[in-house]
Amino acid sequence: MEESNLLADLSTVISIALTIPFLCYCVEIAILWWPSLKESYKKGDDSAQGKLAKGIWIGFVSNFFDNLYWGVTWFAFYMQWPVAIALLACGPLVNIFFRQTGGVVAAFNHVEAASEVNKVKSPEYRKYYWVAGVVVGIVLWVFK
């Protein structure tokens, strides 16, 4: 086996192995934070604690699905299954829902909670995060 293949296989095995405890922690965190999340929605709680619960729960649940998908994908490549290429091709679509959307919603709730706790006013520049994303998307689409 070539050294580059050995390194790639070793990296894949380590990544898949680390995915297992991470998925378990995601499930445990989702279970532990579920009561706080449910309570914050029941009360219409817009407090820092409610936002933190939403951010943590959404972040780890979306991370669970993202890591599950990519763990299966890398496993399929490692096993040299033909479906691996199709899983890789669908990766960006899966990322939209679980990595980017889940991450953005979780991050927004964490930032809002921390801003409230630290009594920091939301900075004006934050709206430019979205502008930058839209500009990059348009540039990539137009100049492919």
PDB file of C-alpha atoms in Angstrom:
ATOM      1  CA  MET A   1       0.000   0.000   0.000  1.00  0.00           C
ATOM      2  CA  GLU A   2       1.338   3.409  -0.935  1.00  0.00           C
ATOM      3  CA  GLU A   3       2.142   5.827   1.873  1.00  0.00           C
ATOM      4  CA  SER A   4      -0.511   8.322   0.691  1.00  0.00           C
ATOM      5  CA  ASN A   5      -3.168   5.582   0.629  1.00  0.00           C
ATOM      6  CA  LEU A   6      -2.089   4.433   4.075  1.00  0.00           C
ATOM      7  CA  LEU A   7      -2.403   7.967   5.449  1.00  0.00           C
ATOM      8  CA  ALA A   8      -5.789   8.437   3.761  1.00  0.00           C
ATOM      9  CA  ASP A   9      -7.078   5.117   5.118  1.00  0.00           C
ATOM     10  CA  LEU A  10      -5.719   5.814   8.597  1.00  0.00           C
ATOM     11  CA  SER A  11      -7.328   9.265   8.605  1.00  0.00           C
ATOM     12  CA  THR A  12     -10.635   7.802   7.437  1.00  0.00           C
ATOM     13  CA  VAL A  13     -10.599   5.118  10.132  1.00  0.00           C
ATOM     14  CA  ILE A  14      -9.772   7.657  12.866  1.00  0.00           C
ATOM     15  CA  SER A  15     -12.505   9.998  11.600  1.00  0.00           C
ATOM     16  CA  ILE A  16     -15.107   7.215  11.552  1.00  0.00           C
ATOM     17  CA  ALA A  17     -14.007   5.990  14.998  1.00  0.00           C
ATOM     18  CA  LEU A  18     -14.296   9.502  16.494  1.00  0.00           C
ATOM     19  CA  THR A  19     -17.722   9.902  14.898  1.00  0.00           C
ATOM     20  CA  ILE A  20     -19.171   7.209  17.194  1.00  0.00           C
ATOM     21  CA  PRO A  21     -18.530   8.946  20.550  1.00  0.00           C
ATOM     22  CA  PHE A  22     -19.438  12.301  19.027  1.00  0.00           C
ATOM     23  CA  LEU A  23     -22.828  10.971  17.896  1.00  0.00           C
ATOM     24  CA  CYS A  24     -23.387   9.516  21.362  1.00  0.00           C
ATOM     25  CA  TYR A  25     -22.586  12.864  23.003  1.00  0.00           C
ATOM     26  CA  CYS A  26     -24.913  14.649  20.570  1.00  0.00           C
ATOM     27  CA  VAL A  27     -27.765  12.358  21.584  1.00  0.00           C
ATOM     28  CA  GLU A  28     -26.987  12.791  25.277  1.00  0.00           C
ATOM     29  CA  ILE A  29     -26.799  16.580  24.960  1.00  0.00           C
ATOM     30  CA  ALA A  30     -30.069  16.666  23.011  1.00  0.00           C
ATOM     31  CA  ILE A  31     -31.751  14.620  25.740  1.00  0.00           C
ATOM     32  CA  LEU A  32     -30.272  16.698  28.567  1.00  0.00           C
ATOM     33  CA  TRP A  33     -31.220  20.042  26.993  1.00  0.00           C
ATOM     34  CA  TRP A  34     -34.656  18.938  25.731  1.00  0.00           C
ATOM     35  CA  PRO A  35     -36.526  19.961  28.922  1.00  0.00           C
ATOM     36  CA  SER A  36     -35.013  23.477  28.822  1.00  0.00           C
ATOM     37  CA  LEU A  37     -35.760  23.822  25.120  1.00  0.00           C
ATOM     38  CA  LYS A  38     -39.343  22.608  25.556  1.00  0.00           C
ATOM     39  CA  GLU A  39     -39.863  24.927  28.528  1.00  0.00           C
ATOM     40  CA  SER A  40     -38.516  27.932  26.630  1.00  0.00           C
ATOM     41  CA  TYR A  41     -40.986  27.339  23.787  1.00  0.00           C
ATOM     42  CA  LYS A  42     -43.905  26.738  26.167  1.00  0.00           C
ATOM     43  CA  LYS A  43     -43.267  30.004  27.985  1.00  0.00           C
ATOM     44  CA  GLY A  44     -42.416  31.919  24.825  1.00  0.00           C
ATOM     45  CA  ASP A  45     -39.122  32.453  26.644  1.00  0.00           C
ATOM     46  CA  ASP A  46     -36.888  34.904  24.837  1.00  0.00           C
ATOM     47  CA  SER A  47     -34.381  35.097  27.711  1.00  0.00           C
ATOM     48  CA  ALA A  48     -30.688  34.349  27.449  1.00  0.00           C
ATOM     49  CA  GLN A  49     -31.295  30.937  29.027  1.00  0.00           C
ATOM     50  CA  GLY A  50     -33.998  30.113  26.481  1.00  0.00           C
ATOM     51  CA  LYS A  51     -31.787  31.215  23.583  1.00  0.00           C
ATOM     52  CA  LEU A  52     -28.871  29.236  24.955  1.00  0.00           C
ATOM     53  CA  ALA A  53     -31.041  26.110  25.235  1.00  0.00           C
ATOM     54  CA  LYS A  54     -32.250  26.591  21.641  1.00  0.00           C
ATOM     55  CA  GLY A  55     -28.718  27.142  20.353  1.00  0.00           C
ATOM     56  CA  ILE A  56     -27.269  24.136  22.130  1.00  0.00           C
ATOM     57  CA  TRP A  57     -30.096  21.780  21.187  1.00  0.00           C
ATOM     58  CA  ILE A  58     -30.315  22.850  17.548  1.00  0.00           C
ATOM     59  CA  GLY A  59     -26.532  22.895  17.189  1.00  0.00           C
ATOM     60  CA  PHE A  60     -25.989  19.384  18.510  1.00  0.00           C
ATOM     61  CA  VAL A  61     -28.987  17.828  16.776  1.00  0.00           C
ATOM     62  CA  SER A  62     -27.916  19.289  13.434  1.00  0.00           C
ATOM     63  CA  ASN A  63     -24.322  18.191  14.139  1.00  0.00           C
ATOM     64  CA  PHE A  64     -25.601  14.682  14.823  1.00  0.00           C
ATOM     65  CA  PHE A  65     -27.177  14.410  11.380  1.00  0.00           C
ATOM     66  CA  ASP A  66     -24.231  16.083   9.646  1.00  0.00           C
ATOM     67  CA  ASN A  67     -21.717  13.736  11.272  1.00  0.00           C
ATOM     68  CA  LEU A  68     -23.911  10.709  10.719  1.00  0.00           C
ATOM     69  CA  TYR A  69     -24.168  11.498   7.007  1.00  0.00           C
ATOM     70  CA  TRP A  70     -20.459  12.120   6.565  1.00  0.00           C
ATOM     71  CA  GLY A  71     -19.553   9.125   8.716  1.00  0.00           C
ATOM     72  CA  VAL A  72     -21.632   6.890   6.448  1.00  0.00           C
ATOM     73  CA  THR A  73     -20.118   8.571   3.382  1.00  0.00           C
ATOM     74  CA  TRP A  74     -16.508   8.042   4.524  1.00  0.00           C
ATOM     75  CA  PHE A  75     -17.346   4.489   5.580  1.00  0.00           C
ATOM     76  CA  ALA A  76     -18.715   3.822   2.090  1.00  0.00           C
ATOM     77  CA  PHE A  77     -15.489   5.162   0.569  1.00  0.00           C
ATOM     78  CA  TYR A  78     -13.376   3.100   2.950  1.00  0.00           C
ATOM     79  CA  MET A  79     -15.347  -0.035   2.038  1.00  0.00           C
ATOM     80  CA  GLN A  80     -15.161   0.986  -1.658  1.00  0.00           C
ATOM     81  CA  TRP A  81     -18.900   0.768  -2.106  1.00  0.00           C
ATOM     82  CA  PRO A  82     -20.251   2.207  -5.378  1.00  0.00           C
ATOM     83  CA  VAL A  83     -22.778   4.358  -3.465  1.00  0.00           C
ATOM     84  CA  ALA A  84     -19.905   6.433  -2.036  1.00  0.00           C
ATOM     85  CA  ILE A  85     -19.753   8.691  -5.083  1.00  0.00           C
ATOM     86  CA  ALA A  86     -23.502   9.400  -4.919  1.00  0.00           C
ATOM     87  CA  LEU A  87     -23.241  10.189  -1.185  1.00  0.00           C
ATOM     88  CA  LEU A  88     -20.379  12.583  -1.864  1.00  0.00           C
ATOM     89  CA  ALA A  89     -22.320  14.241  -4.690  1.00  0.00           C
ATOM     90  CA  CYS A  90     -25.295  14.845  -2.357  1.00  0.00           C
ATOM     91  CA  GLY A  91     -23.033  16.239   0.361  1.00  0.00           C
ATOM     92  CA  PRO A  92     -23.518  19.945  -0.398  1.00  0.00           C
ATOM     93  CA  LEU A  93     -27.311  19.552  -0.249  1.00  0.00           C
ATOM     94  CA  VAL A  94     -27.090  17.759   3.101  1.00  0.00           C
ATOM     95  CA  ASN A  95     -24.692  20.452   4.358  1.00  0.00           C
ATOM     96  CA  ILE A  96     -27.245  23.188   3.609  1.00  0.00           C
ATOM     97  CA  PHE A  97     -29.712  21.705   6.079  1.00  0.00           C
ATOM     98  CA  PHE A  98     -27.547  20.226   8.806  1.00  0.00           C
ATOM     99  CA  ARG A  99     -24.211  22.027   8.768  1.00  0.00           C
ATOM    100  CA  GLN A 100     -24.953  25.552   7.564  1.00  0.00           C
ATOM    101  CA  THR A 101     -28.607  26.085   8.560  1.00  0.00           C
ATOM    102  CA  GLY A 102     -28.271  24.264  11.877  1.00  0.00           C
ATOM    103  CA  GLY A 103     -24.972  26.021  12.547  1.00  0.00           C
ATOM    104  CA  VAL A 104     -26.291  29.477  11.712  1.00  0.00           C
ATOM    105  CA  VAL A 105     -29.417  29.056  13.854  1.00  0.00           C
ATOM    106  CA  ALA A 106     -27.349  27.694  16.752  1.00  0.00           C
ATOM    107  CA  ALA A 107     -24.742  30.449  16.404  1.00  0.00           C
ATOM    108  CA  PHE A 108     -27.403  33.173  16.229  1.00  0.00           C
ATOM    109  CA  ASN A 109     -29.000  31.913  19.450  1.00  0.00           C
ATOM    110  CA  HIS A 110     -25.620  31.634  21.199  1.00  0.00           C
ATOM    111  CA  VAL A 111     -24.614  35.161  20.162  1.00  0.00           C
ATOM    112  CA  GLU A 112     -27.969  36.586  21.227  1.00  0.00           C
ATOM    113  CA  ALA A 113     -27.767  34.798  24.596  1.00  0.00           C
ATOM    114  CA  ALA A 114     -24.183  35.938  25.232  1.00  0.00           C
ATOM    115  CA  SER A 115     -25.015  39.499  24.177  1.00  0.00           C
ATOM    116  CA  GLU A 116     -27.912  39.557  26.636  1.00  0.00           C
ATOM    117  CA  VAL A 117     -25.865  38.104  29.498  1.00  0.00           C
ATOM    118  CA  ASN A 118     -22.953  40.491  28.870  1.00  0.00           C
ATOM    119  CA  LYS A 119     -25.289  43.418  28.159  1.00  0.00           C
ATOM    120  CA  VAL A 120     -23.752  43.992  24.736  1.00  0.00           C
ATOM    121  CA  LYS A 121     -25.818  45.682  22.035  1.00  0.00           C
ATOM    122  CA  SER A 122     -25.961  43.797  18.728  1.00  0.00           C
ATOM    123  CA  PRO A 123     -23.371  45.425  16.460  1.00  0.00           C
ATOM    124  CA  GLU A 124     -24.436  46.857  13.122  1.00  0.00           C
ATOM    125  CA  TYR A 125     -21.795  44.861  11.243  1.00  0.00           C
ATOM    126  CA  ARG A 126     -23.577  41.578  11.990  1.00  0.00           C
ATOM    127  CA  LYS A 127     -26.036  42.184   9.129  1.00  0.00           C
ATOM    128  CA  TYR A 128     -23.073  42.144   6.747  1.00  0.00           C
ATOM    129  CA  TYR A 129     -22.505  38.466   7.470  1.00  0.00           C
ATOM    130  CA  TRP A 130     -25.518  37.786   5.259  1.00  0.00           C
ATOM    131  CA  VAL A 131     -24.507  40.337   2.645  1.00  0.00           C
ATOM    132  CA  ALA A 132     -21.070  38.692   2.380  1.00  0.00           C
ATOM    133  CA  GLY A 133     -22.665  35.262   1.971  1.00  0.00           C
ATOM    134  CA  VAL A 134     -25.029  36.459  -0.754  1.00  0.00           C
ATOM    135  CA  VAL A 135     -22.228  38.249  -2.631  1.00  0.00           C
ATOM    136  CA  VAL A 136     -19.998  35.162  -2.516  1.00  0.00           C
ATOM    137  CA  GLY A 137     -22.886  32.975  -3.727  1.00  0.00           C
ATOM    138  CA  ILE A 138     -23.656  35.296  -6.643  1.00  0.00           C
ATOM    139  CA  VAL A 139     -19.999  35.598  -7.648  1.00  0.00           C
ATOM    140  CA  LEU A 140     -19.519  31.845  -7.550  1.00  0.00           C
ATOM    141  CA  TRP A 141     -22.687  31.218  -9.561  1.00  0.00           C
ATOM    142  CA  VAL A 142     -21.988  33.879 -12.211  1.00  0.00           C
ATOM    143  CA  PHE A 143     -18.262  33.258 -12.718  1.00  0.00           C
ATOM    144  CA  LYS A 144     -18.153  29.472 -12.692  1.00  0.00           C
TER     145      LYS A 144
END
